[in-house]
mmCIF file of C-alpha atoms in Angstrom:
data_model
loop_
_atom_site.group_PDB
_atom_site.id
_atom_site.type_symbol
_atom_site.label_atom_id
_atom_site.label_comp_id
_atom_site.label_asym_id
_atom_site.label_seq_id
_atom_site.Cartn_x
_atom_site.Cartn_y
_atom_site.Cartn_z
ATOM 1 C CA UNK A 58 -27.935 -38.614 9.771
ATOM 2 C CA UNK A 59 -30.807 -41.038 9.375
ATOM 3 C CA UNK A 60 -32.119 -41.939 5.964
ATOM 4 C CA UNK A 61 -35.370 -43.893 6.040
ATOM 5 C CA UNK A 62 -36.116 -45.415 2.641
ATOM 6 C CA UNK A 63 -38.540 -47.825 1.037
ATOM 7 C CA UNK A 64 -42.118 -48.993 1.349
ATOM 8 C CA UNK A 65 -43.265 -51.952 3.434
ATOM 9 C CA UNK A 66 -46.708 -53.400 4.103
ATOM 10 C CA UNK A 67 -47.050 -54.758 7.634
ATOM 11 C CA UNK A 68 -50.494 -55.456 9.042
ATOM 12 C CA UNK A 69 -51.880 -53.879 12.161
ATOM 13 C CA UNK A 70 -52.200 -56.545 14.841
ATOM 14 C CA UNK A 71 -54.456 -56.790 17.848
ATOM 15 C CA UNK A 72 -54.130 -53.781 20.117
ATOM 16 C CA UNK A 73 -53.298 -51.461 17.199
ATOM 17 C CA UNK A 74 -49.687 -52.633 16.984
ATOM 18 C CA UNK A 75 -47.575 -52.380 13.875
ATOM 19 C CA UNK A 76 -44.033 -53.626 13.352
ATOM 20 C CA UNK A 77 -41.393 -51.350 11.938
ATOM 21 C CA UNK A 78 -39.293 -53.003 9.247
ATOM 22 C CA UNK A 79 -35.871 -54.108 10.482
ATOM 23 C CA UNK A 80 -33.975 -51.734 8.163
ATOM 24 C CA UNK A 81 -35.854 -48.803 9.675
ATOM 25 C CA UNK A 82 -35.683 -50.096 13.234
ATOM 26 C CA UNK A 83 -31.910 -50.383 13.029
ATOM 27 C CA UNK A 84 -31.660 -46.602 12.562
ATOM 28 C CA UNK A 85 -33.726 -45.756 15.637
ATOM 29 C CA UNK A 86 -31.748 -44.923 18.746
ATOM 30 C CA UNK A 87 -33.231 -46.480 21.856
ATOM 31 C CA UNK A 88 -36.527 -48.232 22.277
ATOM 32 C CA UNK A 89 -39.091 -45.534 21.602
ATOM 33 C CA UNK A 90 -40.351 -43.275 18.836
ATOM 34 C CA UNK A 91 -42.556 -40.207 18.681
ATOM 35 C CA UNK A 92 -45.725 -40.528 16.607
ATOM 36 C CA UNK A 93 -47.896 -37.617 15.529
ATOM 37 C CA UNK A 94 -50.379 -36.517 12.868
ATOM 38 C CA UNK A 95 -48.885 -35.995 9.449
ATOM 39 C CA UNK A 96 -50.004 -33.190 7.169
ATOM 40 C CA UNK A 97 -51.960 -35.665 5.084
ATOM 41 C CA UNK A 98 -53.930 -38.702 6.264
ATOM 42 C CA UNK A 99 -50.893 -40.425 7.717
ATOM 43 C CA UNK A 100 -48.929 -40.780 10.939
ATOM 44 C CA UNK A 101 -45.412 -39.384 11.157
ATOM 45 C CA UNK A 102 -42.914 -41.490 13.091
ATOM 46 C CA UNK A 103 -39.702 -39.911 14.365
ATOM 47 C CA UNK A 104 -36.713 -41.183 16.221
ATOM 48 C CA UNK A 105 -37.144 -39.657 19.661
ATOM 49 C CA UNK A 106 -33.831 -37.824 19.403
ATOM 50 C CA UNK A 107 -34.896 -36.152 16.121
ATOM 51 C CA UNK A 108 -38.427 -35.225 17.167
ATOM 52 C CA UNK A 109 -37.810 -31.957 19.008
ATOM 53 C CA UNK A 110 -35.475 -30.661 16.314
ATOM 54 C CA UNK A 111 -37.993 -31.421 13.576
ATOM 55 C CA UNK A 112 -40.925 -29.914 15.460
ATOM 56 C CA UNK A 113 -38.941 -26.737 16.022
ATOM 57 C CA UNK A 114 -38.162 -26.567 12.287
ATOM 58 C CA UNK A 115 -41.873 -26.735 11.425
ATOM 59 C CA UNK A 116 -42.574 -23.879 13.797
ATOM 60 C CA UNK A 117 -39.550 -21.794 12.768
ATOM 61 C CA UNK A 118 -40.315 -22.160 9.057
ATOM 62 C CA UNK A 119 -43.840 -20.907 9.652
ATOM 63 C CA UNK A 120 -42.559 -17.713 11.314
ATOM 64 C CA UNK A 121 -41.483 -16.386 7.935
ATOM 65 C CA UNK A 122 -45.160 -15.659 7.350
ATOM 66 C CA UNK A 123 -45.237 -13.677 10.619
ATOM 67 C CA UNK A 124 -48.904 -14.464 11.230
ATOM 68 C CA UNK A 125 -48.924 -15.326 14.906
ATOM 69 C CA UNK A 126 -52.331 -17.032 14.933
ATOM 70 C CA UNK A 127 -51.237 -19.445 12.206
ATOM 71 C CA UNK A 128 -48.020 -20.181 14.081
ATOM 72 C CA UNK A 129 -49.983 -20.998 17.230
ATOM 73 C CA UNK A 130 -52.297 -23.247 15.213
ATOM 74 C CA UNK A 131 -49.338 -25.071 13.710
ATOM 75 C CA UNK A 132 -47.855 -25.550 17.189
ATOM 76 C CA UNK A 133 -51.184 -26.982 18.362
ATOM 77 C CA UNK A 134 -51.359 -29.308 15.368
ATOM 78 C CA UNK A 135 -47.793 -30.580 15.720
ATOM 79 C CA UNK A 136 -47.644 -31.000 19.485
ATOM 80 C CA UNK A 137 -51.200 -31.930 20.505
ATOM 81 C CA UNK A 138 -51.254 -35.285 18.738
ATOM 82 C CA UNK A 139 -47.624 -36.198 19.435
ATOM 83 C CA UNK A 140 -46.861 -38.986 21.863
ATOM 84 C CA UNK A 141 -43.874 -41.092 22.728
ATOM 85 C CA UNK A 142 -44.432 -44.817 22.360
ATOM 86 C CA UNK A 143 -42.201 -47.769 23.164
ATOM 87 C CA UNK A 144 -40.954 -50.304 20.644
ATOM 88 C CA UNK A 145 -41.046 -53.891 21.894
ATOM 89 C CA UNK A 146 -38.404 -56.564 21.256
ATOM 90 C CA UNK A 147 -40.119 -57.542 17.977
ATOM 91 C CA UNK A 148 -40.052 -53.979 16.673
ATOM 92 C CA UNK A 149 -43.746 -53.325 17.262
ATOM 93 C CA UNK A 150 -45.298 -50.201 18.721
ATOM 94 C CA UNK A 151 -48.861 -49.232 19.581
ATOM 95 C CA UNK A 152 -50.536 -46.673 17.360
ATOM 96 C CA UNK A 153 -52.650 -44.416 19.608
ATOM 97 C CA UNK A 154 -56.361 -44.674 18.822
ATOM 98 C CA UNK A 155 -56.680 -40.996 17.877
ATOM 99 C CA UNK A 156 -54.000 -41.491 15.207
ATOM 100 C CA UNK A 157 -55.553 -44.742 13.965
ATOM 101 C CA UNK A 158 -58.802 -42.837 13.495
ATOM 102 C CA UNK A 159 -57.144 -39.785 11.919
ATOM 103 C CA UNK A 160 -55.184 -41.850 9.375
ATOM 104 C CA UNK A 161 -58.111 -44.248 8.768
ATOM 105 C CA UNK A 162 -55.859 -47.244 9.431
ATOM 106 C CA UNK A 163 -57.761 -50.516 9.248
ATOM 107 C CA UNK A 164 -55.621 -53.560 8.625
ATOM 108 C CA UNK A 165 -52.843 -53.474 6.096
ATOM 109 C CA UNK A 166 -50.561 -50.482 6.203
ATOM 110 C CA UNK A 167 -47.898 -48.803 4.140
ATOM 111 C CA UNK A 168 -44.807 -47.928 6.144
ATOM 112 C CA UNK A 169 -42.909 -45.467 3.999
ATOM 113 C CA UNK A 170 -39.412 -44.098 4.467
ATOM 114 C CA UNK A 171 -39.347 -40.372 3.734
ATOM 115 C CA UNK A 172 -35.781 -39.352 4.468
ATOM 116 C CA UNK A 173 -35.664 -38.132 8.063
ATOM 117 C CA UNK A 174 -39.000 -39.648 9.064
ATOM 118 C CA UNK A 175 -41.208 -42.668 8.591
ATOM 119 C CA UNK A 176 -44.829 -42.351 7.526
ATOM 120 C CA UNK A 177 -47.550 -44.833 8.395
ATOM 121 C CA UNK A 178 -50.547 -44.968 6.051
ATOM 122 C CA UNK A 179 -53.566 -47.167 5.599
ATOM 123 C CA UNK A 180 -52.550 -49.206 2.546
ATOM 124 C CA UNK A 181 -55.591 -48.149 0.478
ATOM 125 C CA UNK A 182 -55.266 -44.457 1.390
ATOM 126 C CA UNK A 183 -51.557 -44.621 0.471
ATOM 127 C CA UNK A 184 -52.303 -46.262 -2.891
ATOM 128 C CA UNK A 185 -54.721 -43.453 -3.798
ATOM 129 C CA UNK A 186 -52.329 -40.775 -2.550
ATOM 130 C CA UNK A 187 -49.315 -42.099 -4.453
ATOM 131 C CA UNK A 188 -51.445 -42.480 -7.594
ATOM 132 C CA UNK A 189 -52.433 -38.794 -7.291
ATOM 133 C CA UNK A 190 -48.784 -37.798 -6.830
ATOM 134 C CA UNK A 191 -47.790 -39.832 -9.874
ATOM 135 C CA UNK A 192 -50.520 -38.242 -11.996
ATOM 136 C CA UNK A 193 -49.581 -34.725 -10.912
ATOM 137 C CA UNK A 194 -45.894 -35.309 -11.580
ATOM 138 C CA UNK A 195 -46.511 -36.764 -15.021
ATOM 139 C CA UNK A 196 -48.705 -33.773 -15.935
ATOM 140 C CA UNK A 197 -46.080 -31.235 -14.852
#
């Protein structure tokens, strides 16, 4: 089982490339990952072998609600923005332009390990998001 941990701050290079940290890269089987929209303003990154299983879990968990239109919308959300992308010998991959735009990525990033997945955030968006999480948790 993979366990992606930590926060790193690589910059986006020319051609919308970002390098995965070595500790994360070492857990990825093969030379490609699947990237897709996250449920917040971030990009989810999955090991290709874990992608299908995780996508099916999202869909299956939504069936508890038994509202077919919402299930179809979730399927559209999860699958429509997903794409497989290759990792080069330096651990870099290209972030598709639609995901760069969606996540508002513009320079420095936050690459965050979240257990079974990696999240890619614009560094400033991440800072605001984590501050909100911290505030909510301390007020609970």
